[in-house]
Amino acid sequence: LPDKMHQQDNLLKKRVNLFDGISLVAGSMIGSGIFIVSADIARTVGSPGWFMVVWLITGIITVIGAVSYGELAAMMPQAGGQYVYLKKSYNPLIGFLFGWTTFLVVQCGSIAAVAVAFAKYSGVIIPWISEKNILLQLGPIGINSTMVVAIIMIIFLTWLNTRGIVTGKTVQNFFTSTKVIALLGFVLIGIIASKSLGINEINKEALWDASKIGSDGQAIPLKGFGIIAAVGTALVGSLFASDAWYNVTYISEEVINPRRNIPLSLLFGTLIVTFIYLLTNYIYIKVLPLTGSPEGTDVISRGIQFATDDRVATSAMYVILGDYASLIMALFIIVSTFGCNQALILAGPRVYYAMARDKLFFRKAGELNRFGVPGFALVVQGIWSVLLCLSGTYNDLLDFVIFAVLIFFMLTILSIFILRVKRPDIPRPYKAFGYPLVPALYILTTVFIMIILLIYKPRYTFAGLIIVLAGIPVFYLWRRYSRKNDN
């Protein structure tokens, strides 16, 4: 009996319901991207029509990905989610490479980037928080007050999540609800305000006149395949702004009735965010001209393309509400980034926990603390995220791994086909929507985007591949070390 009780104590607690799951999906997706990346997309495609097409394609890809993952989530409702799917569909090496990239760059890099965005926007309200305010010089690294605030945020949320899944999900639900309501409020105010602005006529005139901004800041018209290539490269920003929806699969063992609730969380969470993102970008082109000039002296003449520091949402809010715009948008983004990091910090350690149980990560990361969560895995994630914050390399790393992330997406969707052949006997309470056509369309679209990135952004793609491939010797060394310890 004592053994049985000990086993029960060592199990993850099922405390996450459908609302919590949807909240985690939406909360992971909505960070600072939606407020910023539209400027780069506008510079890449140069027309309101193609601008909205980029966001529409992103939404379709995201929802298809989510409903396809639903089949795998319902088949294998285990902690670690995508890591488990890849390991079981292919082999432990592929699973490890996903986990390695997730820990080294994707999860911890995102946590660092979101924490710094939180700190930067906090600086709008508290001027002491500034990258120019150097508090300590450690050799080549100058520790500024922005870094300090970002690190405090990571430490606080890491501690909060060591207190149990109920504490984590309660905070998550509050912040996700707040930012969804705030974004819908922004859309509503934008619709009302846009009627008297007349910007719509400017954007209508150039609705499908695609162009890209050259290195000299001048617009270069795009035709034929040039437009397709521009849309492909523009998707990098919008896909990143819509990323992390799969985080809910990491906490599968903590979800009540996971075979039903995870597929539904993925579907409803991605649909809600896609709808909000499309509406938000529609408001951008209702209140701001898409094209502009870098020398523009006001928000209208700079347009979406050259919004100051790419802060498109702040420019749009300025048109609607005037001088209070910066303050209001800063509060928006503070809430949004806090909720986003809460989701990322909560979910990520379940991947390392699953890897540790397979003896492919620090053994202690496979243990639960007295609150029933992988406390050590949370701490390790926190430490690495803080180090990435201090290094300032997280944005470069995230740019580098978008190609790798797409490879893992493609392999995960492909595993639906593989498992239908290899393991037709496994119960499938939920089946991928539109199989085989819809998942196949996802794979083809992902491959196409990767080819475009290889041609037009080779610096990013090859660096990302090197990061992933560096995990191969680590995998064999770790396995050898684990076997040695077991003997």
XYZ file of C-alpha atoms in Angstrom:
487
model
C 0.000 0.000 0.000
C 2.753 2.577 0.820
C 4.310 1.865 -2.630
C 0.977 2.491 -4.300
C 0.564 5.764 -2.406
C 4.068 6.848 -3.410
C 3.264 6.097 -7.072
C 0.099 8.212 -6.777
C 2.154 11.082 -5.284
C 4.514 10.870 -8.242
C 1.771 11.354 -10.835
C 0.848 14.651 -12.481
C -2.533 15.868 -11.177
C -5.491 16.142 -13.577
C -6.723 19.688 -12.870
C -7.031 21.318 -16.322
C -10.518 21.553 -17.877
C -11.611 22.626 -21.385
C -11.770 26.356 -20.545
C -8.265 26.175 -19.040
C -7.005 24.395 -22.172
C -8.486 27.013 -24.532
C -7.041 29.726 -22.281
C -3.569 28.140 -22.485
C -3.717 27.883 -26.303
C -4.893 31.493 -26.759
C -2.609 32.804 -24.007
C 0.468 31.119 -25.538
C -0.299 32.612 -28.953
C -1.061 36.235 -28.042
C 2.188 37.913 -26.986
C 3.757 41.050 -28.444
C 3.900 39.851 -32.086
C 0.432 41.006 -33.119
C 1.323 44.579 -32.092
C 4.612 44.715 -34.034
C 5.130 42.205 -36.906
C 2.543 43.813 -39.225
C 5.054 46.567 -40.104
C 7.547 44.090 -41.577
C 4.742 42.246 -43.405
C 3.595 45.581 -44.892
C 7.159 46.343 -46.077
C 7.420 42.871 -47.664
C 4.112 42.755 -49.611
C 3.294 46.464 -49.961
C -0.465 46.242 -50.513
C -3.479 46.027 -48.159
C -4.962 43.067 -50.071
C -1.823 40.914 -49.913
C -1.224 42.076 -46.330
C -4.567 40.543 -45.288
C -3.879 37.427 -47.427
C -0.695 36.793 -45.377
C -2.718 36.881 -42.131
C -5.489 34.735 -43.652
C -2.996 32.061 -44.824
C -1.383 32.142 -41.353
C -4.770 31.573 -39.744
C -5.646 28.692 -42.087
C -2.225 27.009 -41.567
C -2.513 27.415 -37.786
C -6.057 26.025 -37.519
C -5.277 23.102 -39.888
C -2.172 22.328 -37.830
C -4.164 22.454 -34.606
C -7.024 20.211 -35.781
C -4.490 17.746 -37.212
C -2.509 17.639 -33.951
C -5.821 16.810 -32.276
C -5.661 13.232 -33.590
C -2.208 12.678 -32.088
C -3.176 14.375 -28.815
C -6.236 12.136 -28.422
C -4.190 8.995 -29.240
C -1.272 9.807 -26.910
C -2.423 12.033 -24.054
C 0.978 12.048 -22.355
C 3.168 14.768 -20.836
C 5.527 16.210 -23.440
C 2.987 16.197 -26.283
C 4.822 16.784 -29.550
C 8.020 15.198 -28.169
C 6.072 11.955 -27.534
C 4.407 12.009 -30.981
C 7.745 12.384 -32.785
C 9.497 9.776 -30.626
C 6.766 7.177 -31.200
C 6.233 7.924 -34.907
C 9.900 7.981 -35.902
C 12.528 7.184 -33.256
C 13.926 8.573 -29.974
C 16.531 10.673 -31.859
C 13.871 12.748 -33.699
C 12.000 13.215 -30.417
C 15.219 14.307 -28.699
C 16.096 16.793 -31.472
C 12.666 18.384 -30.996
C 13.176 18.545 -27.220
C 16.741 19.832 -27.623
C 15.636 22.631 -29.983
C 12.625 23.413 -27.770
C 14.780 23.811 -24.654
C 17.852 25.400 -26.231
C 16.038 28.000 -28.352
C 12.287 27.785 -29.018
C 10.799 27.786 -25.497
C 13.569 29.535 -23.557
C 14.308 31.976 -26.413
C 10.613 32.870 -26.615
C 10.451 33.317 -22.825
C 13.484 35.662 -22.967
C 12.090 37.640 -25.936
C 8.633 38.011 -24.368
C 10.151 39.022 -20.997
C 12.247 41.745 -22.669
C 9.165 42.979 -24.601
C 7.310 43.134 -21.248
C 10.182 45.159 -19.737
C 10.502 47.516 -22.741
C 6.815 48.408 -22.654
C 6.940 48.775 -18.866
C 9.568 51.449 -19.631
C 6.886 53.547 -21.346
C 5.183 53.876 -17.944
C 8.312 53.798 -15.732
C 11.154 55.661 -17.548
C 13.796 54.144 -15.193
C 13.307 50.890 -17.154
C 15.492 51.605 -20.166
C 18.154 49.820 -22.214
C 20.293 52.960 -21.799
C 20.159 52.684 -18.000
C 23.228 50.442 -17.421
C 23.266 49.203 -13.824
C 26.254 46.860 -13.978
C 29.057 46.143 -16.443
C 30.195 42.487 -16.538
C 32.980 42.465 -19.106
C 31.326 42.821 -22.548
C 27.816 42.512 -21.061
C 26.160 45.676 -19.793
C 23.254 44.756 -17.523
C 20.577 47.405 -17.982
C 17.337 47.984 -16.089
C 15.279 46.439 -18.940
C 17.209 43.158 -18.531
C 16.727 43.278 -14.748
C 12.932 43.673 -15.065
C 12.797 40.872 -17.696
C 14.799 38.555 -15.403
C 12.625 39.395 -12.359
C 9.549 38.530 -14.454
C 11.022 35.131 -15.470
C 12.039 34.327 -11.872
C 8.626 35.338 -10.486
C 6.621 33.302 -13.019
C 8.946 30.309 -12.618
C 8.398 30.423 -8.839
C 4.629 30.862 -9.319
C 4.452 27.741 -11.497
C 6.366 25.649 -8.958
C 3.327 26.168 -6.666
C 1.165 23.756 -8.649
C -0.921 23.557 -11.812
C -4.022 25.110 -10.173
C -2.090 28.297 -9.298
C -0.618 28.396 -12.812
C -3.921 27.910 -14.638
C -5.767 30.446 -12.446
C -3.248 33.185 -13.309
C -3.338 32.054 -16.961
C -7.132 32.270 -17.208
C -7.175 35.806 -15.767
C -4.531 37.173 -18.147
C -5.847 35.414 -21.265
C -9.393 36.676 -20.615
C -8.091 40.209 -20.000
C -6.077 40.395 -23.223
C -8.808 38.848 -25.384
C -11.327 41.402 -24.026
C -8.771 44.229 -24.499
C -8.092 43.262 -28.141
C -11.814 43.007 -28.901
C -12.222 46.452 -27.288
C -9.471 47.802 -29.570
C -11.286 46.346 -32.613
C -14.622 47.865 -31.565
C -13.149 51.341 -30.937
C -11.268 51.068 -34.250
C -14.421 50.251 -36.225
C -16.240 53.263 -34.720
C -13.303 55.659 -35.214
C -12.415 54.533 -38.772
C -15.708 55.800 -40.226
C -14.616 59.429 -39.949
C -10.960 59.009 -41.041
C -11.133 58.406 -44.816
C -8.015 56.169 -44.743
C -10.022 53.386 -46.373
C -10.005 55.258 -49.707
C -6.171 55.534 -49.707
C -5.784 51.789 -49.072
C -8.505 50.863 -51.591
C -6.588 52.585 -54.407
C -3.568 50.313 -53.902
C -5.485 47.223 -52.755
C -3.532 44.669 -54.860
C -0.511 46.766 -55.961
C 2.150 44.525 -54.431
C 5.614 45.956 -53.830
C 8.534 45.454 -51.469
C 10.752 48.017 -49.778
C 14.309 47.803 -51.144
C 17.525 48.449 -49.214
C 17.340 52.137 -50.256
C 13.874 52.464 -48.678
C 12.142 52.724 -52.084
C 9.178 50.546 -53.159
C 9.919 47.919 -55.834
C 6.766 46.658 -57.684
C 6.145 42.914 -57.518
C 4.585 40.708 -60.184
C 3.907 36.976 -60.685
C 6.184 34.700 -58.671
C 7.660 37.777 -56.952
C 4.335 38.207 -55.120
C 4.252 34.515 -54.093
C 7.840 34.738 -52.798
C 7.002 37.937 -50.888
C 3.960 36.298 -49.261
C 6.102 33.253 -48.361
C 8.787 35.345 -46.634
C 6.174 37.611 -44.964
C 4.639 34.515 -43.339
C 7.677 34.189 -41.041
C 6.501 37.113 -38.893
C 2.808 36.212 -38.808
C 3.522 32.513 -38.106
C 5.707 33.520 -35.154
C 2.940 35.801 -33.868
C 0.597 32.773 -34.104
C 3.044 30.213 -32.716
C 3.000 28.185 -29.462
C -0.617 26.940 -29.783
C 0.713 23.350 -29.374
C 1.911 24.119 -25.799
C -1.339 22.618 -24.481
C -0.205 19.178 -25.740
C 2.764 19.376 -23.339
C 0.434 19.261 -20.317
C -1.703 16.374 -21.644
C -1.362 14.281 -18.460
C -2.810 17.141 -16.395
C -5.910 17.593 -18.578
C -9.251 16.164 -17.436
C -10.601 13.863 -20.200
C -7.639 14.719 -22.488
C -8.876 12.658 -25.451
C -11.780 15.101 -25.796
C -10.514 18.327 -24.230
C -7.110 18.682 -25.916
C -8.421 18.471 -29.529
C -11.229 20.910 -28.593
C -8.774 23.278 -26.843
C -6.578 23.287 -29.955
C -9.541 23.946 -32.265
C -11.294 26.674 -30.257
C -8.085 28.345 -29.040
C -6.607 28.747 -32.540
C -9.973 29.794 -34.050
C -10.449 32.528 -31.422
C -6.935 33.935 -31.901
C -7.091 33.721 -35.721
C -10.394 35.633 -35.684
C -8.955 38.305 -33.329
C -5.743 38.635 -35.394
C -7.667 39.105 -38.649
C -9.906 41.740 -37.045
C -6.916 43.546 -35.477
C -5.068 43.763 -38.804
C -8.268 44.845 -40.536
C -8.413 47.751 -38.051
C -4.781 48.613 -38.803
C -5.617 49.127 -42.496
C -8.860 50.952 -41.622
C -7.076 53.628 -39.561
C -3.565 53.758 -41.137
C -2.350 53.863 -44.752
C -0.404 50.663 -45.451
C 2.343 52.463 -47.388
C 4.385 55.299 -45.938
C 7.737 56.999 -45.828
C 10.582 56.480 -43.326
C 10.993 60.292 -43.311
C 7.319 60.818 -42.409
C 6.752 63.291 -39.582
C 3.479 61.833 -38.251
C 1.794 58.414 -37.925
C -0.253 58.869 -41.133
C 2.725 59.772 -43.353
C 4.816 56.908 -41.879
C 1.948 54.426 -42.452
C 2.023 50.814 -41.283
C 5.291 50.172 -43.160
C 7.327 52.706 -41.182
C 5.474 52.882 -37.879
C 7.959 54.124 -35.248
C 9.938 51.109 -33.926
C 7.415 48.932 -35.859
C 4.807 49.688 -33.167
C 1.825 49.500 -35.535
C -0.751 49.077 -32.757
C 0.533 52.204 -30.964
C 0.297 54.206 -34.217
C -3.242 52.937 -34.813
C -4.227 53.762 -31.230
C -2.704 57.262 -31.631
C -4.985 57.919 -34.625
C -7.981 56.754 -32.579
C -7.242 58.212 -29.118
C -4.436 60.744 -29.553
C -1.720 61.398 -26.957
C -2.761 58.647 -24.539
C -2.058 55.981 -27.189
C 1.464 55.048 -26.047
C 0.357 54.611 -22.455
C -2.747 52.547 -23.330
C -0.860 50.295 -25.760
C 1.978 49.838 -23.257
C -0.571 48.585 -20.690
C -2.115 46.305 -23.350
C 1.260 44.771 -24.189
C 2.339 44.457 -20.540
C -0.789 42.371 -19.834
C -0.403 40.434 -23.097
C 3.275 39.536 -22.618
C 2.792 38.641 -18.943
C 0.003 36.200 -19.863
C 2.001 34.810 -22.805
C 5.068 34.103 -20.670
C 2.935 32.524 -17.978
C 1.704 30.006 -20.591
C 5.196 29.333 -22.003
C 6.790 28.914 -18.558
C 3.966 26.626 -17.365
C 3.969 24.283 -20.385
C 7.631 23.928 -21.451
C 8.954 21.931 -18.441
C 6.561 19.061 -19.239
C 8.681 18.363 -22.369
C 11.892 18.167 -20.313
C 10.018 16.077 -17.717
C 9.047 13.564 -20.440
C 12.618 13.548 -21.802
C 14.036 12.975 -18.308
C 11.714 9.983 -17.847
C 13.279 8.598 -21.055
C 16.749 9.339 -19.582
C 17.412 12.015 -22.212
C 17.548 15.031 -19.883
C 18.755 15.752 -16.333
C 17.297 12.894 -14.277
C 16.008 15.256 -11.587
C 13.841 17.008 -14.218
C 11.717 13.816 -14.298
C 10.703 14.269 -10.639
C 7.692 16.152 -9.273
C 7.845 18.547 -6.331
C 5.413 18.506 -3.369
C 2.897 20.539 -5.433
C 2.810 17.831 -8.125
C 4.694 19.740 -10.858
C 8.197 19.235 -12.363
C 9.877 21.854 -10.159
C 13.481 21.128 -11.148
C 12.582 21.266 -14.878
C 10.966 24.677 -14.247
C 14.141 25.947 -12.531
C 16.456 24.690 -15.325
C 14.216 26.364 -17.935
C 14.244 29.587 -15.885
C 18.051 29.628 -15.575
C 18.618 29.116 -19.320
C 15.962 31.761 -20.201
C 17.707 34.263 -17.895
C 21.087 33.506 -19.530
C 19.555 34.077 -22.978
C 18.145 37.379 -21.669
C 21.627 38.464 -20.551
C 23.262 37.377 -23.813
C 20.802 39.394 -25.913
C 20.972 36.717 -28.639
C 17.413 35.372 -28.229
C 15.942 37.320 -31.188
C 18.643 36.057 -33.578
C 18.182 32.513 -32.283
C 14.407 32.685 -32.772
C 14.894 33.957 -36.333
C 17.284 31.072 -36.962
C 14.952 28.331 -35.733
C 11.750 29.243 -37.599
C 12.953 26.851 -40.336
C 13.573 24.104 -37.758
C 10.165 24.732 -36.166
C 8.538 24.280 -39.599
C 10.443 20.987 -40.090
C 9.078 19.666 -36.768
C 5.554 20.846 -37.682
C 5.787 18.998 -41.000
C 7.173 15.818 -39.381
C 4.433 15.883 -36.726
C 1.629 16.164 -39.298
C 3.355 13.504 -41.443
C 3.309 11.209 -38.410
C -0.514 11.081 -38.669
C -0.068 9.270 -42.021
C 2.756 7.067 -40.656
C 0.802 5.970 -37.569
C -2.348 5.224 -39.609
C -0.208 2.634 -41.467
C 2.089 1.477 -38.631
C -0.442 1.475 -35.776
C -4.004 1.228 -37.153
C -4.957 -0.598 -33.906
C -4.494 2.444 -31.588
C -7.913 3.924 -30.654
C -8.473 7.289 -32.312
C -11.234 9.076 -30.361
C -10.710 12.096 -32.618
C -9.564 11.930 -36.249
C -7.728 14.670 -38.173
C -10.223 16.898 -39.981
C -10.348 16.322 -43.762
C -7.813 13.465 -43.703
C -5.889 12.852 -45.961
C -6.382 16.051 -48.029
C -6.244 18.725 -45.298
C -3.135 17.376 -43.483
C -1.473 16.826 -46.905
C -2.234 20.453 -47.825
C -0.573 21.528 -44.553
C 2.561 19.490 -45.356
C 2.786 20.883 -48.921
C 2.303 24.479 -47.700
C 4.976 24.044 -45.014
C 7.443 22.545 -47.527
C 6.744 25.434 -49.918
C 7.412 28.037 -47.181
C 10.649 26.221 -46.265
C 11.830 26.272 -49.908
C 11.060 30.017 -50.099
C 13.048 30.569 -46.881
C 15.983 28.509 -48.197
C 16.108 30.670 -51.324
C 15.391 34.103 -49.833
C 16.642 33.820 -46.234
C 19.489 31.261 -46.392
C 21.411 32.894 -43.506
C 18.556 32.110 -41.136
C 17.691 28.644 -42.406
C 21.178 27.098 -42.375
C 21.980 28.493 -38.928
C 18.752 26.911 -37.629
C 19.636 23.553 -39.159
C 23.073 23.675 -37.496
C 21.413 24.261 -34.083
C 19.146 21.220 -34.619
C 21.897 18.951 -35.992
C 24.194 19.865 -33.085
C 21.764 17.818 -30.987
C 22.719 14.532 -32.725
C 26.074 13.998 -30.919
C 24.444 15.249 -27.675
C 21.761 12.545 -28.012
C 24.326 9.726 -28.317
C 26.525 11.106 -25.547
C 23.531 11.464 -23.211
C 22.324 7.943 -23.954
C 25.794 6.545 -23.340
C 26.100 8.472 -20.064
C 22.636 7.220 -18.913
C 23.528 3.591 -19.693
C 26.821 3.928 -17.810
C 24.968 5.256 -14.767
C 22.421 2.435 -14.915
C 25.131 -0.289 -14.884
